GROMACS .gro file of C-alpha atoms in nm:
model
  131
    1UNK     CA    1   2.243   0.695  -1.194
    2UNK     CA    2   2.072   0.449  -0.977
    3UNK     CA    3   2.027   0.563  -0.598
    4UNK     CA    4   1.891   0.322  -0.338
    5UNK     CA    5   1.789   0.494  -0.005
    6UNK     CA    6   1.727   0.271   0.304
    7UNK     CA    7   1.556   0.440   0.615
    8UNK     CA    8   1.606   0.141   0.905
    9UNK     CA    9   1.629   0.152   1.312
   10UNK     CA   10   1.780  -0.083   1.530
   11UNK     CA   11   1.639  -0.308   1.716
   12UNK     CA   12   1.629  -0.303   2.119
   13UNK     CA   13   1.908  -0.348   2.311
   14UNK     CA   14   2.128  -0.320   2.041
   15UNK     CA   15   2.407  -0.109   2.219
   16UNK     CA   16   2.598   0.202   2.102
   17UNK     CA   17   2.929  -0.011   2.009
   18UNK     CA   18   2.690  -0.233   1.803
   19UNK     CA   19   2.536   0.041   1.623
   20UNK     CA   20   2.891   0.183   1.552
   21UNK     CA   21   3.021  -0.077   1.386
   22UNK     CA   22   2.684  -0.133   1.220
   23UNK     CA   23   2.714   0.247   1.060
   24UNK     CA   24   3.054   0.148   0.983
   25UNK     CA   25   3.009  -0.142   0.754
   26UNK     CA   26   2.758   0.074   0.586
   27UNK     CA   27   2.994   0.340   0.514
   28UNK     CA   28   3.256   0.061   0.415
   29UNK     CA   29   2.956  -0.062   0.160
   30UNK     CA   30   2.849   0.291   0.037
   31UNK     CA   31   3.255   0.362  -0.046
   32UNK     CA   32   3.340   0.038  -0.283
   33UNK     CA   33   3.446   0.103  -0.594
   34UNK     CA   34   3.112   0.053  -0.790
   35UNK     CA   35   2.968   0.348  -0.559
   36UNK     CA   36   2.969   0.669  -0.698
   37UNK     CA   37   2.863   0.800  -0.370
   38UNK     CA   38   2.720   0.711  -0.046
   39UNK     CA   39   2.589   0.880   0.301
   40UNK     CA   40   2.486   0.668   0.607
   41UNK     CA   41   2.349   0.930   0.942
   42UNK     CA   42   2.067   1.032   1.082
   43UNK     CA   43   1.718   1.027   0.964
   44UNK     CA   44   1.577   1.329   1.031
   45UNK     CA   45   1.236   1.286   0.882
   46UNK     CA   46   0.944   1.254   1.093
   47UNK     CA   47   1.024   1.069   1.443
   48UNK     CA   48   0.687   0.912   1.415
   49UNK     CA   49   0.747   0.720   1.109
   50UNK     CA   50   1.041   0.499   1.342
   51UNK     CA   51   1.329   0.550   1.137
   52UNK     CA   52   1.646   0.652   1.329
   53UNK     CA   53   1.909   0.618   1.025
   54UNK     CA   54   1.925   0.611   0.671
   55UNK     CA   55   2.151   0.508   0.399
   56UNK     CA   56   2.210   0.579   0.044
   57UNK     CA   57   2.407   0.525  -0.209
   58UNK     CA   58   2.444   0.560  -0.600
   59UNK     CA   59   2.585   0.365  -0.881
   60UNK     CA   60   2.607   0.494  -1.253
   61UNK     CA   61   2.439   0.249  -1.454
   62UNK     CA   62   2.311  -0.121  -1.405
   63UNK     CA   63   2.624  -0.297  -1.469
   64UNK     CA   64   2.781  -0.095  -1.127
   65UNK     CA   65   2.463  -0.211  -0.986
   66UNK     CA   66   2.550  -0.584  -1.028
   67UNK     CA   67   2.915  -0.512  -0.913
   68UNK     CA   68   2.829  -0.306  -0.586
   69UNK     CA   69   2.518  -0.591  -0.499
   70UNK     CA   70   2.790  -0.888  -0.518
   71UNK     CA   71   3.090  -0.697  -0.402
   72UNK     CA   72   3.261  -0.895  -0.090
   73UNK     CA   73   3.288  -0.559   0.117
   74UNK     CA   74   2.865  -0.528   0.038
   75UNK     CA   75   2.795  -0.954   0.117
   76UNK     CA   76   3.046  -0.929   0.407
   77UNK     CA   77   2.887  -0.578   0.529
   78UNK     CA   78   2.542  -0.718   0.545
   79UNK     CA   79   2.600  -1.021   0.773
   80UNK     CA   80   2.725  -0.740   1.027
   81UNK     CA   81   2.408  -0.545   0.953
   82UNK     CA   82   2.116  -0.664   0.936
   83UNK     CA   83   2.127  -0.862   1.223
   84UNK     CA   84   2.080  -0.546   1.406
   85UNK     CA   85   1.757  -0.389   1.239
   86UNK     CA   86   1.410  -0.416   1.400
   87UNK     CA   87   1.275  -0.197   1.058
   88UNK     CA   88   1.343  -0.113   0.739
   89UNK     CA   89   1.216   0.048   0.415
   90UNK     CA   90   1.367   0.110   0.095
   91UNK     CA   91   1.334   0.394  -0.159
   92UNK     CA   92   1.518   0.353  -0.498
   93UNK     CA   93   1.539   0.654  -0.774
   94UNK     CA   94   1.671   0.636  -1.123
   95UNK     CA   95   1.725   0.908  -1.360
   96UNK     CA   96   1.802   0.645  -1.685
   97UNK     CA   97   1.531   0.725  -1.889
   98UNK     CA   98   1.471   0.363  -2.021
   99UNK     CA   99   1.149   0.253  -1.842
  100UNK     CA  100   1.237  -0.112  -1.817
  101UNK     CA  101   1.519   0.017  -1.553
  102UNK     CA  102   1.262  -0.079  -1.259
  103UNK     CA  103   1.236  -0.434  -1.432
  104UNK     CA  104   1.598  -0.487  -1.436
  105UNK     CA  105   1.695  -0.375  -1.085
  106UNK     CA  106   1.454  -0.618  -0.969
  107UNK     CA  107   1.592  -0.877  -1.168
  108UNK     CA  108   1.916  -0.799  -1.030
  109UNK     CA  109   1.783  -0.810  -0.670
  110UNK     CA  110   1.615  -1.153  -0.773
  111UNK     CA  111   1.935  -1.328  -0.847
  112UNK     CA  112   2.128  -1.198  -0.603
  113UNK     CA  113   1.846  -1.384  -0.344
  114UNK     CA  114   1.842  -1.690  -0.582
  115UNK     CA  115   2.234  -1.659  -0.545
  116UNK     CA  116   2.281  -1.600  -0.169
  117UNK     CA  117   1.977  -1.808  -0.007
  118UNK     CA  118   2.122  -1.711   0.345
  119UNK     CA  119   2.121  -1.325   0.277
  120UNK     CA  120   1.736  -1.332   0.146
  121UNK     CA  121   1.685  -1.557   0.504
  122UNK     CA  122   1.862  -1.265   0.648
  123UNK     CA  123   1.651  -0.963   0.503
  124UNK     CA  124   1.373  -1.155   0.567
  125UNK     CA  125   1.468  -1.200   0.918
  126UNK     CA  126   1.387  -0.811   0.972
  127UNK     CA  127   1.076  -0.789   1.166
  128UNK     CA  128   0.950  -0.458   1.042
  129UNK     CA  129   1.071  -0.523   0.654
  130UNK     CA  130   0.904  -0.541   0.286
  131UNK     CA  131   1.171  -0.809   0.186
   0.00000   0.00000   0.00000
């Protein structure tokens, strides 16, 4: 299983309806097929740290990894998304025990930027982001 955990906030003047439908394409995303699981809410870790929300979601293996990273419901989701987000951080988890698993899910997050030049422009676009 490979679980990738985003803690975000939105930015400023983003308004309730906007955050709404922002949630929503995340719970669209965390729900395709590749997914075996997802949860978008709250982040209720420490208020200091800025994070208002948080997403996860898990995928069995690397090959549901590539699927769920290039699905249209994920691409589509994102230009909805990140728009919206003033910061974000990512945590990702594996329990494979192959150690080249890091490696590979960077690869895979490599090519998807080499793939979609527009989405890494995107991420980038974050102010508060490690992307």
């Amino acid at each position: 299983m490979i679980v990738n955990i985003l803690r975000f906030s939105f930015k400023d003047g983003t308004s309730e309806k906007e955050q709404a439908a922002v949630l929503a394409a995340m719970r669209r995303t965390a729900s395709v097929e590749s997914a075996a699981f997802g949860v978008v809410g709250r982040d209720i870790g420490d208020p200091a740290e800025g994070y208002t929300h948080a997403y996860c979601a898990g995928v069995p293996d690397l090959a549901a990894l590539e699927r769920y990273m290039h699905d249209p419901v994920h691409l589509t989701g994102d230009r909805e998304i990140l728009p919206h987000l003033q910061r974000i951080t990512a945590v990702r988890l594996t329990d494979e025990s192959d150690p080249e698993t890091g490696e590979r899910v960077t690869s895979l997050h490599l090519a998807k930027v080499a793939k979609y030049p527009e989405w890494a422009r995107s991420l980038a676009s974050i102010p508060e982001s490690p992307f």
